[in-house]
Coordinates of C-alpha atoms in Angstrom, one line a residue:
X1 CA 41.5 -1.3 -39.8
X2 CA 40.1 -2.5 -43.2
X3 CA 36.3 -2.5 -42.8
X4 CA 35.9 -5.3 -45.3
X5 CA 38.2 -7.5 -43.3
X6 CA 36.3 -6.8 -40.1
X7 CA 33.0 -7.4 -41.8
X8 CA 34.3 -10.6 -43.2
X9 CA 35.5 -11.9 -39.8
X10 CA 32.3 -10.9 -38.1
X11 CA 30.2 -12.6 -40.7
X12 CA 32.2 -15.8 -40.1
X13 CA 31.6 -15.5 -36.3
X14 CA 27.9 -14.8 -36.9
X15 CA 27.6 -17.9 -39.2
X16 CA 29.3 -20.1 -36.6
X17 CA 27.1 -18.8 -33.9
X18 CA 23.9 -19.2 -35.8
X19 CA 25.0 -22.8 -36.8
X20 CA 25.7 -23.5 -33.1
X21 CA 22.3 -22.2 -32.0
X22 CA 20.6 -24.3 -34.7
X23 CA 22.5 -27.4 -33.7
X24 CA 21.8 -26.9 -30.0
X25 CA 18.1 -26.5 -30.7
X26 CA 18.0 -29.6 -32.9
X27 CA 19.9 -31.8 -30.5
X28 CA 17.7 -30.6 -27.6
X29 CA 14.6 -31.4 -29.6
X30 CA 15.9 -34.9 -30.2
X31 CA 16.9 -35.3 -26.6
X32 CA 13.3 -35.7 -25.5
X33 CA 12.8 -36.2 -21.8
X34 CA 16.4 -35.7 -20.6
X35 CA 16.9 -33.9 -17.3
X36 CA 18.0 -30.3 -17.1
X37 CA 21.5 -31.5 -16.0
X38 CA 21.8 -33.7 -19.0
X39 CA 20.7 -30.9 -21.3
X40 CA 23.3 -28.6 -19.8
X41 CA 26.1 -31.1 -20.4
X42 CA 24.9 -31.4 -24.0
X43 CA 25.1 -27.7 -24.5
X44 CA 28.6 -27.5 -23.0
X45 CA 29.9 -30.3 -25.3
X46 CA 28.5 -28.5 -28.4
X47 CA 30.0 -25.2 -27.2
X48 CA 33.4 -26.8 -26.8
X49 CA 33.3 -28.1 -30.3
X50 CA 32.4 -24.6 -31.6
X51 CA 35.1 -23.0 -29.5
X52 CA 37.7 -25.1 -31.4
X53 CA 36.5 -23.6 -34.7
X54 CA 36.5 -20.1 -33.2
X55 CA 40.1 -20.7 -32.1
X56 CA 41.0 -21.5 -35.7
X57 CA 39.5 -18.2 -36.9
X58 CA 41.4 -16.3 -34.2
X59 CA 44.7 -17.9 -35.4
X60 CA 44.0 -16.6 -38.9
X61 CA 43.3 -13.1 -37.5
X62 CA 46.5 -13.2 -35.5
X63 CA 48.5 -13.7 -38.6
X64 CA 46.8 -10.9 -40.6
X65 CA 46.3 -8.0 -38.1
X66 CA 48.5 -6.0 -35.8
X67 CA 47.9 -5.9 -32.0
X68 CA 46.2 -2.6 -32.2
X69 CA 44.0 -3.8 -35.1
X70 CA 43.1 -6.9 -33.1
X71 CA 42.1 -4.7 -30.2
X72 CA 39.8 -2.7 -32.4
X73 CA 38.4 -5.9 -33.8
X74 CA 37.7 -7.2 -30.3
X75 CA 35.8 -4.0 -29.4
X76 CA 33.8 -4.4 -32.6
X77 CA 33.1 -8.0 -31.8
X78 CA 31.8 -6.9 -28.3
X79 CA 29.6 -4.3 -30.0
X80 CA 28.3 -7.0 -32.4
X81 CA 27.2 -9.4 -29.7
X82 CA 25.7 -6.5 -27.7
X83 CA 23.6 -5.3 -30.7
X84 CA 22.6 -8.8 -31.7
X85 CA 20.2 -9.4 -28.8
X86 CA 18.7 -7.7 -25.8
X87 CA 20.9 -9.8 -23.5
X88 CA 24.3 -11.2 -24.2
X89 CA 24.4 -15.0 -23.7
X90 CA 27.0 -17.0 -22.0
X91 CA 27.9 -18.7 -25.3
X92 CA 28.6 -15.3 -26.9
X93 CA 30.7 -14.2 -24.0
X94 CA 32.6 -17.5 -24.2
X95 CA 33.4 -16.9 -27.8
X96 CA 34.7 -13.4 -27.1
X97 CA 36.7 -14.7 -24.1
X98 CA 38.4 -17.1 -26.5
X99 CA 39.2 -14.3 -28.9
X100 CA 40.7 -12.1 -26.2
X101 CA 42.8 -14.9 -24.9
X102 CA 44.1 -15.9 -28.3
X103 CA 44.9 -12.3 -29.1
X104 CA 47.0 -12.2 -25.9
X105 CA 45.1 -9.2 -24.5
X106 CA 46.0 -8.8 -20.8
X107 CA 43.1 -9.8 -18.5
X108 CA 42.9 -6.3 -16.9
X109 CA 42.6 -4.6 -20.3
X110 CA 40.0 -7.2 -21.5
X111 CA 37.9 -6.6 -18.3
X112 CA 38.0 -2.9 -19.0
X113 CA 37.0 -3.4 -22.7
X114 CA 34.2 -5.8 -21.8
X115 CA 32.8 -3.6 -19.1
X116 CA 33.1 -0.4 -21.3
X117 CA 31.3 -1.8 -24.3
X118 CA 28.6 -4.0 -22.7
X119 CA 27.6 -1.7 -19.8
X120 CA 25.7 1.4 -20.6
X121 CA 24.9 1.8 -16.9
X122 CA 27.5 1.7 -14.1
X123 CA 31.2 1.2 -14.9
X124 CA 33.5 -0.7 -12.6
X125 CA 35.6 1.5 -10.4
X126 CA 38.9 1.4 -12.3
X127 CA 41.6 4.1 -13.2
X128 CA 41.4 3.1 -16.9
X129 CA 38.1 4.9 -17.2
X130 CA 37.4 8.7 -17.7
X131 CA 33.9 10.3 -17.4
X132 CA 33.3 13.6 -19.1
X133 CA 30.0 15.3 -18.0
X134 CA 28.5 18.6 -17.2
X135 CA 28.8 18.2 -13.4
X136 CA 31.3 20.2 -11.3
X137 CA 31.9 17.2 -9.0
X138 CA 32.4 13.6 -10.0
X139 CA 29.7 11.2 -8.9
X140 CA 31.3 7.9 -10.0
X141 CA 33.8 5.6 -8.4
X142 CA 36.8 7.0 -6.6
X143 CA 39.3 5.6 -9.1
X144 CA 37.4 6.7 -12.2
X145 CA 38.9 9.9 -13.6
X146 CA 36.5 12.9 -14.2
X147 CA 36.5 15.9 -16.5
X148 CA 33.8 18.6 -16.4
X149 CA 32.4 20.2 -19.5
X150 CA 29.8 22.8 -18.7
X151 CA 26.7 22.5 -21.0
X152 CA 27.2 18.8 -21.7
X153 CA 24.0 16.7 -21.3
X154 CA 24.8 13.1 -20.6
X155 CA 28.4 11.8 -20.5
X156 CA 31.3 11.0 -22.7
X157 CA 33.1 7.8 -21.5
X158 CA 36.7 7.1 -22.3
X159 CA 38.7 3.9 -21.7
X160 CA 42.5 3.5 -21.9
X161 CA 44.2 0.2 -22.6
X162 CA 47.7 0.2 -21.3
X163 CA 48.9 -2.8 -23.3
X164 CA 48.4 -1.1 -26.7
X165 CA 48.2 2.6 -25.6
X166 CA 44.7 2.9 -27.2
X167 CA 41.7 5.0 -26.2
X168 CA 38.1 4.3 -27.0
X169 CA 35.1 6.5 -26.4
X170 CA 31.3 6.5 -26.4
X171 CA 28.6 9.0 -25.7
X172 CA 25.5 8.5 -23.6
X173 CA 23.1 11.3 -24.0
X174 CA 20.9 13.3 -26.5
X175 CA 23.2 16.1 -27.5
X176 CA 24.8 16.2 -31.0
X177 CA 28.4 15.3 -30.4
X178 CA 30.7 15.0 -33.4
X179 CA 34.1 13.4 -33.8
X180 CA 36.1 15.1 -36.6
X181 CA 32.8 16.0 -38.2
X182 CA 31.2 12.6 -37.8
X183 CA 28.1 12.6 -35.6
X184 CA 28.4 10.0 -32.8
X185 CA 25.7 7.4 -32.3
X186 CA 24.7 7.1 -28.7
X187 CA 26.1 4.1 -26.7
X188 CA 28.3 3.1 -29.7
X189 CA 32.0 2.7 -29.1
X190 CA 34.6 4.4 -31.3
X191 CA 38.5 4.4 -31.4
X192 CA 39.9 7.7 -30.2
X193 CA 43.2 8.4 -31.8
X194 CA 45.7 11.2 -31.9
X195 CA 44.5 14.3 -33.8
X196 CA 40.8 13.7 -33.1
X197 CA 38.5 16.3 -31.6
X198 CA 35.1 16.0 -30.1
X199 CA 32.7 18.9 -30.5
X200 CA 29.2 19.9 -29.4
X201 CA 27.1 23.0 -29.8
X202 CA 27.2 23.9 -26.1
X203 CA 30.5 22.6 -24.9
X204 CA 34.2 23.4 -25.3
X205 CA 35.9 21.0 -27.7
X206 CA 37.8 18.0 -26.4
X207 CA 41.1 17.2 -28.1
X208 CA 43.5 14.3 -28.2

């Protein structure tokens, strides 16, 4: 996926989001003594207007990127809203929901992607997830797959999306784990494609 394209699309989303926040704050300031219910309705109306513009951006992306590229973009968009603030807002999630729907990503795959990127704690119990850690027995959900790598501190998480056949990974821990020579940043999501290997000083390599 062309990094300049992704950066350009994300900058547009960021600009619309910042403009939305500014407009909401300005309208609320002018609203004066309206009740909380009235302010909530105002926010929803403004969000609907912005959602139309987001939809227009998505239509442009649909024409320029393949389905697998759109999936990578969606993961990067989730990463973007996660890193933008301590807590992801309902408005940000609504934007990403609109993107996923416009990209025709199946709901189950989108739920996996959203949970995978936004949660650095407990994952939902789903067969699309794989946990690689240094434990002999798995300690996660019954349906989550498990692979043991002696000497690994922390865990490597993998998610598989059936609709596109794509894998994504992220590492939670303090070891130095590299992917084809590139050091992984903790809690950051990366595409995991054919031919890639994961290596650490104290673990056997992982190959795809």
